[in-house]
């Protein structure tokens, strides 16, 4: 995949047309006016390197957002200048955009050499390009040797990551009779196959069929232009700037920290084919961007930031998403996006600060016992708040790992655990506790390890019971009676009364004057 760049009317589309024999300008108005307005595409086959697709972008200043949508996902560029013209403003703007995006592979092409000596503009353009991320790139004049130079360029480029995660930025969407919605984009990494399940705006979609360079394909691997036929997705549900994603590989972020500083308050964030308005606030070593809509990102992504008033372009690297990087906890779905490796604690919660958490938990428990010598153990919610744990489900694994119990007690607790699997809110009665050999001392020991929570005298439940109870109660009509809560939880009045009282104390539920309750 190679994109064009350069000032309007310097021959970018003509160059692509002569290389491929195809018309890159898709719109009748473009062909009538001889002016590229939107992104165009064409392709050909070269003997040494096989299929090559070209993304032809507009050069006029009014269509900079379209240019950025075309060049954003593409790894290499043909930078076109005309021999009979000076270095022009749009050439400078395109070069700034390529530098901001970090494009590193390119070829300088001088056109219209029959109208003027190409030496001066070739030297000027080469010098300016060399000061950007492209560095010192080869140059050619006209069509002579251009195919060979393009083949050399392709051979120098690194191999694409065909096993990577898919993030296909959509640049076109349309409907095909009998097939449904089709979207096109540049596949930067990964491989697509019919039947694949991807995410679109957070919901699953399925690939019905694939086309690349005008042919039906059983699979398409990066880097490639691809048309994706989606099953059951209305045309109105997808547009330029959306992305088809590998599940659990990207994070839909609203707040994004970047390395760029001293930004205007209002700007537009460009990545791939997306252009999203945002507000910027300065932070140490960069800026925090508040996006007008969610963007699927990863830490380390390169974004281009455009001032819509002055057209100034600045590049930035993503350093944090939704202020998650400083938290010691993250979900499995956030793991790849944040670039972090950690220990699975419970459910989908991970941490890369396990040893620190264990140490802090031990400190809090020691302090609690000193201050509350008569209590059997620190309440789960108290420890959760002190450690700033995002879920009560994390308390039990923390405590379980640090305190072991005698085998006889563990055997009894294992049987109790099986009871709770069958009925999570059915606290064992006195007979069941006696049958298991669990007296007050044994129960207190289990509570101290965090494996049980004491709801009231003689009433013990799993540590996640209060959180799970709140989730169950959220699904019934509000407000609710004690009887309705008992039925929803599948337990007895002996258990539901102190459990509801605990939820009242911790602010989860609110008791109303008529003795009903509602979730806060």
Coordinates of C-alpha atoms in Angstrom, one line a residue:
X1 CA 0.0 0.0 0.0
X2 CA 1.4 3.4 -1.1
X3 CA -0.3 6.8 -0.8
X4 CA 0.4 9.9 -2.8
X5 CA 1.1 13.3 -1.3
X6 CA 1.9 16.8 -2.7
X7 CA 0.4 20.0 -3.8
X8 CA -2.8 20.2 -5.9
X9 CA -2.3 19.9 -9.7
X10 CA 1.2 18.5 -9.6
X11 CA 0.2 15.3 -11.3
X12 CA -0.5 12.8 -8.5
X13 CA -3.6 11.3 -10.1
X14 CA -2.0 11.3 -13.5
X15 CA 0.9 9.4 -12.1
X16 CA -1.3 6.7 -10.5
X17 CA -3.3 6.5 -13.7
X18 CA -0.2 5.8 -15.8
X19 CA 1.2 3.3 -13.3
X20 CA -2.0 1.3 -13.1
X21 CA -4.1 2.0 -16.1
X22 CA -7.0 2.8 -13.7
X23 CA -8.9 6.0 -13.0
X24 CA -8.4 6.8 -9.2
X25 CA -10.9 9.7 -9.3
X26 CA -14.2 8.0 -8.5
X27 CA -16.6 11.0 -8.7
X28 CA -17.9 12.5 -11.9
X29 CA -17.2 16.0 -10.5
X30 CA -13.6 15.0 -9.9
X31 CA -13.2 13.8 -13.5
X32 CA -15.0 16.8 -14.9
X33 CA -12.9 19.3 -13.0
X34 CA -9.6 17.4 -13.1
X35 CA -9.4 17.9 -9.3
X36 CA -9.2 15.1 -6.7
X37 CA -11.7 15.8 -4.0
X38 CA -11.9 12.5 -2.0
X39 CA -9.6 9.6 -1.6
X40 CA -9.2 7.4 -4.7
X41 CA -7.8 3.9 -5.2
X42 CA -6.1 2.0 -8.0
X43 CA -3.9 -1.1 -8.2
X44 CA -1.5 -3.0 -10.4
X45 CA 1.0 -5.8 -10.4
X46 CA 4.8 -5.3 -10.6
X47 CA 7.0 -8.3 -11.5
X48 CA 9.4 -8.2 -8.6
X49 CA 6.9 -7.5 -5.7
X50 CA 3.5 -8.5 -6.9
X51 CA 0.3 -6.6 -6.2
X52 CA 0.6 -2.9 -5.2
X53 CA -2.4 -0.7 -4.3
X54 CA -2.2 3.1 -4.5
X55 CA -4.2 5.5 -2.3
X56 CA -4.5 8.8 -4.2
X57 CA -5.3 11.8 -1.9
X58 CA -6.5 15.3 -2.7
X59 CA -3.9 18.1 -2.8
X60 CA -6.2 21.1 -2.3
X61 CA -6.2 22.8 1.1
X62 CA -10.0 22.6 1.4
X63 CA -9.8 18.8 1.4
X64 CA -7.1 18.2 4.1
X65 CA -9.4 16.0 6.2
X66 CA -9.9 13.8 3.2
X67 CA -6.2 13.7 2.6
X68 CA -5.5 12.6 6.2
X69 CA -8.2 9.9 6.0
X70 CA -6.4 8.4 3.0
X71 CA -2.8 8.7 4.1
X72 CA -3.4 7.9 7.8
X73 CA -3.4 4.0 7.6
X74 CA -0.8 3.7 4.8
X75 CA 2.8 2.8 5.6
X76 CA 4.6 4.4 2.5
X77 CA 4.2 7.5 0.3
X78 CA 5.0 8.8 -3.2
X79 CA 5.7 12.4 -2.6
X80 CA 5.0 14.3 -5.9
X81 CA 6.4 17.7 -6.8
X82 CA 6.3 19.5 -10.2
X83 CA 9.5 20.7 -12.0
X84 CA 7.8 23.9 -13.2
X85 CA 6.7 25.0 -9.7
X86 CA 8.2 26.1 -6.5
X87 CA 7.8 24.2 -3.2
X88 CA 4.1 24.9 -2.4
X89 CA 2.0 25.3 0.8
X90 CA 0.1 22.1 0.4
X91 CA 3.2 20.2 -0.2
X92 CA 4.5 21.6 3.1
X93 CA 1.2 20.7 4.9
X94 CA 1.3 17.1 3.5
X95 CA 4.9 16.7 4.6
X96 CA 4.1 18.0 8.1
X97 CA 1.2 15.5 8.3
X98 CA 3.4 12.6 7.2
X99 CA 6.0 13.6 9.8
X100 CA 3.4 13.9 12.5
X101 CA 2.1 10.4 11.6
X102 CA 5.6 9.1 11.7
X103 CA 5.7 7.7 8.1
X104 CA 9.2 6.4 7.4
X105 CA 9.1 4.9 3.9
X106 CA 8.8 7.0 0.8
X107 CA 9.9 8.0 -2.7
X108 CA 10.2 11.5 -4.2
X109 CA 8.8 11.8 -7.7
X110 CA 9.4 14.9 -9.9
X111 CA 6.7 15.4 -12.6
X112 CA 6.5 17.7 -15.6
X113 CA 10.2 17.6 -16.2
X114 CA 9.5 18.4 -19.9
X115 CA 8.4 21.9 -18.8
X116 CA 11.4 22.9 -16.6
X117 CA 14.7 21.8 -15.2
X118 CA 13.8 19.4 -12.3
X119 CA 17.1 19.9 -10.4
X120 CA 16.1 22.9 -8.3
X121 CA 12.8 21.5 -6.9
X122 CA 14.3 18.0 -6.5
X123 CA 17.0 19.5 -4.3
X124 CA 14.6 21.7 -2.3
X125 CA 12.1 18.8 -1.8
X126 CA 14.8 16.3 -0.8
X127 CA 16.2 18.7 1.8
X128 CA 12.9 19.4 3.3
X129 CA 11.8 15.8 3.4
X130 CA 15.1 14.7 5.0
X131 CA 14.3 16.7 8.1
X132 CA 11.2 14.7 8.8
X133 CA 10.4 11.1 9.8
X134 CA 10.9 10.0 6.2
X135 CA 14.6 11.0 6.3
X136 CA 16.7 10.8 3.1
X137 CA 14.5 9.1 0.5
X138 CA 15.4 8.2 -3.1
X139 CA 14.0 10.4 -5.9
X140 CA 13.2 9.9 -9.6
X141 CA 12.2 12.2 -12.4
X142 CA 9.2 11.3 -14.5
X143 CA 8.2 7.7 -15.4
X144 CA 11.7 6.6 -16.3
X145 CA 12.8 4.2 -13.6
X146 CA 9.7 4.8 -11.5
X147 CA 8.5 1.2 -11.5
X148 CA 12.0 -0.1 -10.5
X149 CA 12.2 2.6 -7.7
X150 CA 8.7 1.6 -6.4
X151 CA 9.8 -2.1 -6.3
X152 CA 12.9 -1.1 -4.4
X153 CA 10.8 0.9 -2.0
X154 CA 8.5 -2.1 -1.4
X155 CA 11.4 -4.5 -0.8
X156 CA 12.9 -2.1 1.8
X157 CA 9.7 -2.0 3.9
X158 CA 9.4 -4.3 6.9
X159 CA 7.2 -7.4 6.7
X160 CA 3.7 -6.7 7.9
X161 CA 2.3 -8.3 11.1
X162 CA -0.2 -10.7 9.5
X163 CA -0.9 -12.3 12.9
X164 CA -1.6 -9.0 14.6
X165 CA -4.9 -7.6 15.9
X166 CA -7.2 -6.1 13.3
X167 CA -8.2 -2.4 13.4
X168 CA -9.6 -1.7 10.0
X169 CA -10.4 2.0 9.7
X170 CA -13.4 2.5 7.4
X171 CA -13.0 5.0 4.6
X172 CA -16.0 4.1 2.5
X173 CA -19.3 2.3 3.1
X174 CA -22.0 1.5 0.6
X175 CA -24.7 -1.1 -0.2
X176 CA -24.5 -3.8 -2.8
X177 CA -27.7 -5.2 -4.1
X178 CA -28.2 -8.8 -2.8
X179 CA -25.1 -8.6 -0.6
X180 CA -25.9 -5.8 1.9
X181 CA -23.4 -3.4 3.5
X182 CA -19.8 -3.3 2.3
X183 CA -17.0 -1.2 3.8
X184 CA -13.5 -0.6 2.6
X185 CA -10.3 0.3 4.3
X186 CA -6.6 -0.3 4.5
X187 CA -5.7 -3.4 6.6
X188 CA -2.6 -2.4 8.5
X189 CA -2.1 -5.6 10.5
X190 CA -3.7 -9.0 10.9
X191 CA -5.7 -11.3 8.6
X192 CA -9.4 -11.3 7.8
X193 CA -11.5 -14.3 6.8
X194 CA -15.2 -14.8 6.1
X195 CA -17.0 -15.8 9.3
X196 CA -14.7 -13.7 11.5
X197 CA -16.4 -11.9 14.4
X198 CA -15.3 -8.3 14.9
X199 CA -16.5 -5.4 16.9
X200 CA -18.1 -2.3 15.5
X201 CA -18.9 0.5 18.0
X202 CA -18.8 -2.1 20.8
X203 CA -21.2 -4.6 19.3
X204 CA -20.2 -7.8 17.5
X205 CA -20.5 -8.0 13.7
X206 CA -19.6 -10.9 11.3
X207 CA -17.7 -10.9 8.1
X208 CA -19.8 -12.3 5.3
X209 CA -17.4 -12.0 2.4
X210 CA -14.1 -10.3 1.4
X211 CA -12.8 -8.7 -1.8
X212 CA -9.3 -7.3 -2.5
X213 CA -8.2 -5.6 -5.7
X214 CA -11.5 -6.5 -7.4
X215 CA -11.4 -10.2 -6.6
X216 CA -13.3 -12.4 -4.0
X217 CA -10.9 -13.7 -1.4
X218 CA -11.0 -16.5 1.2
X219 CA -8.6 -14.5 3.3
X220 CA -6.8 -11.1 3.2
X221 CA -3.6 -10.3 5.1
X222 CA -1.9 -7.0 5.9
X223 CA -1.0 -4.7 4.3
X224 CA -3.9 -4.6 1.8
X225 CA -6.8 -2.7 0.5
X226 CA -9.9 -4.7 1.4
X227 CA -13.7 -4.6 0.9
X228 CA -15.6 -6.3 3.7
X229 CA -19.2 -7.4 3.3
X230 CA -20.8 -7.4 6.8
X231 CA -23.7 -9.6 7.7
X232 CA -26.8 -7.9 9.1
X233 CA -25.3 -4.4 9.5
X234 CA -27.5 -1.6 8.1
X235 CA -25.7 0.9 5.9
X236 CA -26.7 3.7 8.2
X237 CA -24.9 2.0 11.2
X238 CA -21.4 2.6 9.8
X239 CA -19.5 5.5 8.3
X240 CA -16.0 6.8 7.6
X241 CA -14.0 7.0 10.8
X242 CA -15.5 3.8 12.3
X243 CA -13.3 0.8 12.8
X244 CA -13.7 -3.0 12.6
X245 CA -11.8 -4.4 15.6
X246 CA -10.4 -7.6 17.0
X247 CA -12.4 -8.1 20.3
X248 CA -10.5 -7.3 23.5
X249 CA -7.6 -5.8 21.7
X250 CA -8.4 -2.0 21.8
X251 CA -9.9 0.3 24.3
X252 CA -12.8 2.7 23.3
X253 CA -11.4 5.8 25.0
X254 CA -13.0 9.2 25.7
X255 CA -10.1 10.7 27.6
X256 CA -6.7 10.4 25.9
X257 CA -3.3 11.6 27.2
X258 CA -0.7 12.5 24.5
X259 CA 2.9 13.7 24.4
X260 CA 2.1 16.9 22.5
X261 CA 2.1 20.1 24.6
X262 CA 0.9 23.7 24.2
X263 CA -2.2 22.7 22.1
X264 CA -5.1 24.9 21.2
X265 CA -8.2 24.3 23.4
X266 CA -10.3 23.1 20.4
X267 CA -8.8 20.8 17.9
X268 CA -9.4 17.7 15.7
X269 CA -7.8 14.3 16.4
X270 CA -7.0 12.3 13.3
X271 CA -6.1 8.6 13.4
X272 CA -6.7 6.2 10.6
X273 CA -9.7 7.5 8.7
X274 CA -11.2 9.1 11.9
X275 CA -11.4 12.8 12.5
X276 CA -12.8 13.5 16.0
X277 CA -13.3 17.0 17.6
X278 CA -11.7 17.3 21.0
X279 CA -10.9 19.7 23.9
X280 CA -7.3 19.9 25.1
X281 CA -5.9 20.6 28.6
X282 CA -2.3 20.8 29.5
X283 CA -0.8 18.2 31.8
X284 CA 2.8 17.5 32.8
X285 CA 4.7 16.3 29.8
X286 CA 1.8 16.6 27.4
X287 CA -1.9 17.2 27.0
X288 CA -5.1 15.5 28.0
X289 CA -7.7 15.3 25.2
X290 CA -11.4 15.0 25.9
X291 CA -12.9 13.4 22.7
X292 CA -16.4 14.2 21.4
X293 CA -16.8 10.5 20.7
X294 CA -15.1 7.2 21.6
X295 CA -12.0 6.1 19.7
X296 CA -10.5 2.6 19.7
X297 CA -6.9 3.1 20.8
X298 CA -3.8 1.7 22.4
X299 CA -1.1 3.3 24.4
X300 CA 1.7 4.0 21.9
X301 CA -0.7 4.9 19.0
X302 CA 0.4 7.9 16.9
X303 CA -2.2 10.6 16.4
X304 CA -2.3 13.8 14.4
X305 CA -3.7 16.9 16.0
X306 CA -5.1 19.6 13.8
X307 CA -6.1 23.2 14.7
X308 CA -9.2 23.7 12.6
X309 CA -8.7 27.5 12.6
X310 CA -5.1 27.7 11.5
X311 CA -4.7 24.2 9.9
X312 CA -1.6 23.7 12.1
X313 CA -0.7 20.0 12.4
X314 CA 1.1 18.4 15.3
X315 CA 1.9 14.8 16.0
X316 CA 1.5 13.1 19.4
X317 CA 1.9 9.6 21.0
X318 CA -0.8 8.2 23.2
X319 CA 0.4 7.7 26.8
X320 CA -2.8 6.9 28.6
X321 CA -6.4 6.0 28.0
X322 CA -9.3 7.1 30.3
X323 CA -6.6 7.7 33.0
X324 CA -6.3 3.9 33.4
X325 CA -2.5 3.5 33.2
X326 CA -1.8 4.8 36.8
X327 CA -4.3 2.3 38.3
X328 CA -2.8 -1.0 39.6
X329 CA -6.0 -2.8 38.3
X330 CA -7.2 -3.4 34.8
X331 CA -9.6 -5.7 33.0
X332 CA -8.7 -8.3 30.4
X333 CA -10.2 -6.1 27.7
X334 CA -7.8 -3.2 28.8
X335 CA -4.7 -5.4 28.9
X336 CA -3.5 -5.1 25.3
X337 CA -4.7 -1.5 24.9
X338 CA -2.6 -0.4 27.9
X339 CA 0.3 -2.6 27.0
X340 CA 0.4 -4.2 30.5
X341 CA 1.0 -7.7 31.7
X342 CA -0.4 -8.7 35.1
X343 CA -1.7 -11.3 37.4
X344 CA -5.3 -12.5 37.0
X345 CA -6.9 -12.0 40.4
X346 CA -10.6 -12.6 40.1
X347 CA -13.1 -12.6 37.2
X348 CA -11.4 -10.5 34.5
X349 CA -9.5 -8.2 36.9
X350 CA -5.7 -8.2 36.6
X351 CA -2.9 -6.4 38.5
X352 CA 0.8 -5.8 38.0
X353 CA 1.2 -4.8 41.6
X354 CA 0.3 -8.0 43.4
X355 CA 3.2 -8.0 46.0
X356 CA 2.5 -4.4 46.9
X357 CA -1.2 -5.2 47.4
X358 CA -0.5 -8.1 49.7
X359 CA 1.9 -5.9 51.8
X360 CA -0.7 -3.2 52.0
X361 CA -3.5 -5.7 52.9
X362 CA -1.3 -7.0 55.7
X363 CA -0.7 -3.5 57.0
X364 CA -4.4 -2.7 57.0
X365 CA -5.3 -6.0 58.8
X366 CA -2.7 -5.5 61.5
X367 CA -3.9 -1.9 62.1
X368 CA -7.6 -3.1 62.2
X369 CA -6.9 -5.9 64.7
X370 CA -5.1 -3.4 67.0
X371 CA -8.0 -1.0 66.9
X372 CA -10.8 -3.6 67.0
X373 CA -9.5 -6.5 69.2
X374 CA -13.0 -7.8 69.8
X375 CA -14.0 -8.1 66.1
X376 CA -13.6 -11.4 64.2
X377 CA -12.2 -9.7 61.1
X378 CA -12.1 -6.6 59.0
X379 CA -15.3 -6.1 56.9
X380 CA -14.8 -6.8 53.2
X381 CA -16.1 -3.3 52.2
X382 CA -13.8 -1.6 54.7
X383 CA -10.7 -3.3 53.3
X384 CA -11.9 -2.7 49.8
X385 CA -12.1 1.1 50.4
X386 CA -8.8 1.2 52.2
X387 CA -7.0 -0.5 49.3
X388 CA -9.1 1.3 46.7
X389 CA -10.1 -2.0 45.1
X390 CA -12.5 -1.5 42.2
X391 CA -14.5 -4.6 43.1
X392 CA -15.2 -6.5 46.3
X393 CA -14.4 -9.7 44.4
X394 CA -10.7 -8.8 44.7
X395 CA -10.7 -9.0 48.5
X396 CA -11.0 -12.7 49.0
X397 CA -8.2 -13.7 46.6
X398 CA -5.9 -11.2 48.3
X399 CA -6.6 -12.6 51.8
X400 CA -6.8 -16.2 50.6
X401 CA -3.3 -16.1 49.2
X402 CA -1.8 -14.7 52.4
X403 CA -3.4 -16.8 55.1
X404 CA -3.7 -20.6 55.0
X405 CA -6.0 -22.6 57.3
X406 CA -5.7 -26.0 59.0
X407 CA -6.7 -28.9 56.7
X408 CA -9.7 -29.8 58.8
X409 CA -11.1 -26.3 58.5
X410 CA -10.3 -26.1 54.8
X411 CA -12.2 -29.4 54.2
X412 CA -15.2 -28.0 56.0
X413 CA -15.0 -24.7 54.1
X414 CA -14.7 -26.6 50.8
X415 CA -18.1 -28.3 51.6
X416 CA -19.5 -24.9 52.6
X417 CA -18.2 -23.4 49.3
X418 CA -20.1 -26.1 47.4
X419 CA -23.3 -25.2 49.2
X420 CA -22.9 -21.6 48.2
X421 CA -22.3 -22.5 44.5
X422 CA -25.8 -24.1 44.6
X423 CA -27.4 -21.3 46.6
X424 CA -25.2 -18.2 47.0
X425 CA -27.4 -16.4 49.6
X426 CA -28.5 -19.5 51.7
X427 CA -26.3 -19.0 54.8
X428 CA -25.8 -22.3 56.6
X429 CA -27.9 -22.8 59.7
X430 CA -26.7 -24.0 63.1
X431 CA -27.3 -27.6 62.2
X432 CA -25.3 -27.4 59.0
X433 CA -22.4 -25.6 60.8
X434 CA -22.4 -28.3 63.5
X435 CA -22.4 -31.0 60.9
X436 CA -19.3 -29.5 59.3
X437 CA -17.6 -29.0 62.6
X438 CA -17.5 -25.3 62.3
X439 CA -17.8 -23.6 65.7
X440 CA -17.2 -19.9 66.5
X441 CA -13.4 -20.2 66.6
X442 CA -13.3 -22.0 63.2
X443 CA -15.7 -19.5 61.6
X444 CA -13.7 -16.5 63.0
X445 CA -10.5 -18.0 61.4
X446 CA -12.2 -18.3 58.0
X447 CA -13.6 -14.8 58.3
X448 CA -10.1 -13.5 59.0
X449 CA -8.8 -15.0 55.8
X450 CA -11.5 -13.2 53.8
X451 CA -13.2 -16.4 52.7
X452 CA -16.4 -15.6 54.5
X453 CA -18.1 -12.4 55.7
X454 CA -20.0 -12.3 58.9
X455 CA -23.4 -10.6 58.2
X456 CA -24.8 -11.1 61.7
X457 CA -24.4 -13.5 64.6
X458 CA -24.7 -17.0 63.1
X459 CA -25.1 -15.7 59.5
X460 CA -22.1 -16.1 57.2
X461 CA -21.9 -15.6 53.4
X462 CA -19.2 -15.5 50.7
X463 CA -17.3 -12.2 50.6
X464 CA -18.8 -11.3 47.2
X465 CA -22.4 -11.8 48.5
X466 CA -23.1 -8.1 49.2
X467 CA -22.0 -7.1 45.7
X468 CA -23.8 -9.9 44.0
X469 CA -27.0 -9.2 46.1
X470 CA -26.9 -5.6 44.9
X471 CA -26.7 -6.8 41.3
X472 CA -29.7 -9.2 41.8
X473 CA -31.8 -6.5 43.5
X474 CA -31.0 -4.1 40.6
X475 CA -33.0 -6.3 38.3
X476 CA -36.3 -6.2 40.2
X477 CA -38.8 -3.4 40.4
X478 CA -37.8 -0.5 42.6
X479 CA -38.7 0.1 45.4
X480 CA -39.0 -3.5 46.7
X481 CA -40.3 -5.2 49.9
X482 CA -38.3 -7.5 52.1
X483 CA -40.4 -10.4 50.8
X484 CA -39.6 -9.5 47.2
X485 CA -35.9 -9.2 48.1
X486 CA -36.0 -12.6 49.8
X487 CA -37.6 -14.3 46.8
X488 CA -35.2 -12.7 44.3
X489 CA -32.2 -13.8 46.4
X490 CA -33.6 -17.3 47.1
X491 CA -33.0 -17.1 50.8
X492 CA -34.7 -16.9 54.2
X493 CA -35.8 -14.0 56.4
X494 CA -33.1 -15.0 58.8
X495 CA -30.5 -14.1 56.1
X496 CA -32.3 -11.4 54.1
X497 CA -32.9 -9.1 57.1
X498 CA -29.3 -8.6 58.2
X499 CA -28.1 -8.7 54.6
X500 CA -30.4 -5.8 53.7
X501 CA -29.3 -4.0 56.9
X502 CA -25.7 -4.4 55.8
X503 CA -26.5 -2.9 52.4
X504 CA -28.3 0.0 54.1
X505 CA -25.2 0.7 56.2
X506 CA -22.8 0.6 53.3
X507 CA -25.0 3.0 51.2
X508 CA -25.9 0.4 48.6
X509 CA -29.7 0.5 49.4
X510 CA -31.9 3.1 51.0
X511 CA -34.7 2.2 53.4
X512 CA -37.9 4.2 52.8
X513 CA -40.5 5.3 55.3
X514 CA -43.0 2.6 54.2
X515 CA -40.3 0.0 55.0
X516 CA -39.5 -0.7 51.4
X517 CA -36.0 -0.2 49.9
X518 CA -34.4 1.0 46.7
X519 CA -30.9 0.9 45.4
X520 CA -29.2 4.3 45.7

